[in-house]
Structure formats: C-alpha cells, structure tokens
Coordinates of C-alpha atoms in Angstrom, one line a residue:
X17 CA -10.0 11.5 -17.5
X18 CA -9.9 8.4 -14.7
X19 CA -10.4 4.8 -15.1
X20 CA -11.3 2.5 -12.9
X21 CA -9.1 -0.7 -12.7
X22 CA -9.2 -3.7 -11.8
X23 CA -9.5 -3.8 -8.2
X24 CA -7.7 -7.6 -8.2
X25 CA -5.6 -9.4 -9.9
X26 CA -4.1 -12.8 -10.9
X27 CA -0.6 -11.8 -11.2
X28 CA 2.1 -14.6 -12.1
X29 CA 5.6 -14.4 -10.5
X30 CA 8.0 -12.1 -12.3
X31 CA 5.9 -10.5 -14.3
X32 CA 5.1 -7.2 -13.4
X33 CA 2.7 -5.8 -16.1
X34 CA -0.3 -5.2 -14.5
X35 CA 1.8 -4.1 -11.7
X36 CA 3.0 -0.9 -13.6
X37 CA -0.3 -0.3 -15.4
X38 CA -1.7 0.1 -11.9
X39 CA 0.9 2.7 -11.2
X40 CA 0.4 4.6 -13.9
X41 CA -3.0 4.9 -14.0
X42 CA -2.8 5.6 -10.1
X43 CA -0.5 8.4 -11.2
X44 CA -2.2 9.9 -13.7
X45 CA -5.4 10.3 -11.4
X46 CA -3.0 11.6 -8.7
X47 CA -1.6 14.2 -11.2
X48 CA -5.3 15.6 -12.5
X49 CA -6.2 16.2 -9.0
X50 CA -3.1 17.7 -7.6
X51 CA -2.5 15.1 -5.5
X52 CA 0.9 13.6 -4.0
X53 CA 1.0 10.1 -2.3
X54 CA 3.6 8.5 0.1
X55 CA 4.5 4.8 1.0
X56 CA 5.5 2.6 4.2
X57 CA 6.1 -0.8 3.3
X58 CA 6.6 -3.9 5.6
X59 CA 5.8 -7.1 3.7
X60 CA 6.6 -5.5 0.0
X61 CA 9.8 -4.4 1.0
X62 CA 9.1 -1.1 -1.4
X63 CA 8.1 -3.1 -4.0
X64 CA 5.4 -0.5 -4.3
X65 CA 7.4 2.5 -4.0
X66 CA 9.6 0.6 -6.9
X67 CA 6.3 0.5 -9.5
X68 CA 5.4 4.0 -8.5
X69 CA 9.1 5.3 -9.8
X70 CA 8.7 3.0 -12.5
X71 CA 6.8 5.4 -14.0
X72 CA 8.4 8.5 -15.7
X73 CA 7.6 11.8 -14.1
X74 CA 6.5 10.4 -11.0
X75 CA 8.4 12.7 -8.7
X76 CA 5.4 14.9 -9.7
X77 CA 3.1 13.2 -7.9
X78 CA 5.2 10.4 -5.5
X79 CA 6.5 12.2 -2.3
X80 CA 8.5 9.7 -0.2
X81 CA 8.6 6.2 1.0
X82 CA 9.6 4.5 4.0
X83 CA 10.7 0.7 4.6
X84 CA 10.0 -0.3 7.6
X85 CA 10.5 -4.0 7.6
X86 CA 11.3 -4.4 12.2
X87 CA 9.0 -3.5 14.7
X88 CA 11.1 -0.7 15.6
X89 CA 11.6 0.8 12.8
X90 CA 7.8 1.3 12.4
X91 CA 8.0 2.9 15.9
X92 CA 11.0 5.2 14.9
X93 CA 10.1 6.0 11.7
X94 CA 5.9 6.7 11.1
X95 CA 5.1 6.5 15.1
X96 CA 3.6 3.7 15.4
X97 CA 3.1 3.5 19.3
X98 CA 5.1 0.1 20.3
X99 CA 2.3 -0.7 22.9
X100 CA -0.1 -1.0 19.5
X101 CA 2.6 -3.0 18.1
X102 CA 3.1 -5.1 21.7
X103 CA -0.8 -5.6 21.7
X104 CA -2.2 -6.1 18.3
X105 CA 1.1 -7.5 16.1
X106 CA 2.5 -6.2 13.2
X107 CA 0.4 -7.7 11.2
X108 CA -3.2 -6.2 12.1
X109 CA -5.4 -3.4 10.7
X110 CA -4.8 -1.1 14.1
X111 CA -0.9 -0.9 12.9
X112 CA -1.1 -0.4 9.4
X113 CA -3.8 2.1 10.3
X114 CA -1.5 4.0 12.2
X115 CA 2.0 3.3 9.5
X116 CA -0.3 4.8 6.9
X117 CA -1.9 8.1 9.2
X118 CA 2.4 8.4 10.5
X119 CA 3.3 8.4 6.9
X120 CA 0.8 10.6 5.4
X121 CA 1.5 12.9 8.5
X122 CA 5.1 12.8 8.6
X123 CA 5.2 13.3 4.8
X124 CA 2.7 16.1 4.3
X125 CA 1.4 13.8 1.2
X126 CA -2.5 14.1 1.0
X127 CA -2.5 10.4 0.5
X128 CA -0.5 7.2 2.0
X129 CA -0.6 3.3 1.9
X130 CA 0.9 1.6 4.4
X131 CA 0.9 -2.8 4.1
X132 CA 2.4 -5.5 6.6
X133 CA 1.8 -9.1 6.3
X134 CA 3.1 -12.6 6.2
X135 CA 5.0 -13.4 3.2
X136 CA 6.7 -16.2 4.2
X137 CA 7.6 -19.5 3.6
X138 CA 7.8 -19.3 7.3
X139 CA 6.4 -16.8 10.4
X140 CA 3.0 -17.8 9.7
X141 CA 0.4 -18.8 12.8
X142 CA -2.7 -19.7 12.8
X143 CA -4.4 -16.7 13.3
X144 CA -1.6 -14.6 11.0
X145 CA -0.9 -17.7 8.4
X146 CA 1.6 -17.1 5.5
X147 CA -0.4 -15.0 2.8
X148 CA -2.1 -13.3 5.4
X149 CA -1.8 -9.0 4.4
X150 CA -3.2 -6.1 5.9
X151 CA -3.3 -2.7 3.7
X152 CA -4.2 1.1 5.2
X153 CA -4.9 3.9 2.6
X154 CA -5.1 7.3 5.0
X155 CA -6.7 10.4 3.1
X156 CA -8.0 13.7 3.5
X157 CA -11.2 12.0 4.8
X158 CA -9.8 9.3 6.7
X159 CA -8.2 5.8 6.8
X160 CA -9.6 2.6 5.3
X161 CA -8.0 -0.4 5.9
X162 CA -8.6 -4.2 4.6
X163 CA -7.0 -7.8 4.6
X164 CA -6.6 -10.1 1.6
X165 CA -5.1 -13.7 1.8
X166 CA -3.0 -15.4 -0.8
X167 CA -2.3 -18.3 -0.2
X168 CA 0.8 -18.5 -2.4
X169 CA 5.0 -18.4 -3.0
X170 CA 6.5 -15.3 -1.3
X171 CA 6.9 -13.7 -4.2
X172 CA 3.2 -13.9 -5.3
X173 CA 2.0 -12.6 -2.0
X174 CA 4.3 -9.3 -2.4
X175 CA 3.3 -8.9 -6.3
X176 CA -0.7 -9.3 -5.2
X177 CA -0.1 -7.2 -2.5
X178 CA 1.6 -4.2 -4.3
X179 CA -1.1 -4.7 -7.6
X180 CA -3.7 -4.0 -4.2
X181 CA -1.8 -1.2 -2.7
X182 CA -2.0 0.9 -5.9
X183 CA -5.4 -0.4 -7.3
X184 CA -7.2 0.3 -4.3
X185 CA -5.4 3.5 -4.0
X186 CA -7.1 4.5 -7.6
X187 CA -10.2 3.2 -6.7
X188 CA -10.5 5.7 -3.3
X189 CA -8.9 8.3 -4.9
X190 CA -11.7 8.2 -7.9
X191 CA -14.1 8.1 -4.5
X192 CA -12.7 10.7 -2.7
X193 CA -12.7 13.3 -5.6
X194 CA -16.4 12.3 -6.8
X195 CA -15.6 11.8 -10.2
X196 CA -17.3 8.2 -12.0
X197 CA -14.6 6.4 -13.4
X198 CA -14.6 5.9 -16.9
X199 CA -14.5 1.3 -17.5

C-alpha cells in the first residue's frame, strides 16, 4: 500500500516526529517497489540521511550518503563541475541538480536527493537570504528540482528542509511508479 503525505510541514524545533514519519513511509514505498535511494546533503548536514537510518531495516532500502558541506567537496565527491559552482553558487537549482544526478550516479541508487541552502544566522544575500533552500530528487526519469524559503532559526530551516527532502521524495516516487496514493 502507499500513502501520500503531507507534502509540507510546520515542524517546531527539536521535535522530530513528523520528520521520522516521513522517513518511514518514504521507506516503505521504496521497499514495495524495490527501490534504493541515496543522499548528498549541504545545508542539512545529513540530517536526512540521520531520519532515513532512524528507521529500522533501512539498510534495505537506503544505499549511501554523502556530506558535502564546502564547495570542494561537492566537486570531489558527486562531480559537481566547479565552473557550475564558480557560475551559479552553491546555492542554486543547476548544483543541486547536478549533487543529486553525481549521487544517484556514483551510488548506483535508482533514486537521490541532493539539498544546499542558507541556514544561517549569517551568509545570507539578497538574492540567496537566510532560509533560502534548493532541493534535487534525480530518478530513473529525470531530475526535478525546487526552492522553498523559511524564513526561520537555523535549526527550523534544516528540520523543514529534511521533512521536504523525504516528503517530496514519496510524493515522486508514488508518481514515478503510477500507483494513486492512498490519503
């Protein structure tokens, strides 16, 4: 069976509830299709990669994870081309695009989620303010990619953006496989 969740959230800071429900209803639509996911984190510092173990018999269905929190470790560790970096920022659909196609490749997964952003207190512009997060989900049809903004504590902003990493993961996996989710 596969439900649908909630694709957002009001999550308070510290408590990680909804957080794991995500996971495990991510997981358990991973595990009826046969399906194995990976992770590269930037902003979340594997916060996501944290809910997904949180879960028990996860190694079933969660292959790998990568953080890659500088620049270069992006470059080193998924290929992310350091021009894309130089040109677009770290924080911008066109490199978490290609943190989440390195992953997925580099992992053999059939799914990844990449996410970088601005968590702050401090490092936000204008155009990139604190709260600011992009998210990348590459499958076997391709790569979607999104921004949210939260406007909130550090700690909110990673929370929201892990709850959105996994929920939106369920959500395109339930697409992907054709099934209607079940409310």
């Amino acid at each position: 069976m596969s439900y649908l969740i909630s694709p957002y959230a009001a999550i308070d800071e510290g408590d990680n509830t909804l957080i794991i429900a995500a996971a495990h209803v991510l997981g358990a639509t991973l595990l009826t299709h046969g399906l194995r996911v990976s992770t590269v984190e930037s902003c979340t510092g594997g916060g996501i990669a944290q809910a997904i173990t949180e879960v028990a018999g996860s190694s079933a269905w969660f292959d790998m994870g990568w953080v890659t929190y500088s620049n270069a470790a992006k470059t080193q560790l998924v290929g992310v081309p350091a021009e894309l970096i130089a040109q677009h920022g770290a924080v911008s659909e066109a490199v978490v695009r290609a943190m989440a196609e390195g992953a997925r490749q580099a992992s053999g997964a059939s799914w990844a989620v990449a996410v970088s952003g601005v968590a702050g207190p401090s490092g936000g512009m204008p155009e990139k303010p604190v709260g600011l997060v992009w998210m990348a989900w590459a499958g076997p049809q391709g790569t979607v990619a999104e921004h949210s903004y939260w406007p909130a504590s550090r700690a909110v902003v990673r929370c929201q953006t892990v709850y959105r990493a996994l929920s939106q993961l369920n959500t395109l996996l339930l697409a992907s496989a054709g099934h209607a989710p079940v409310p």
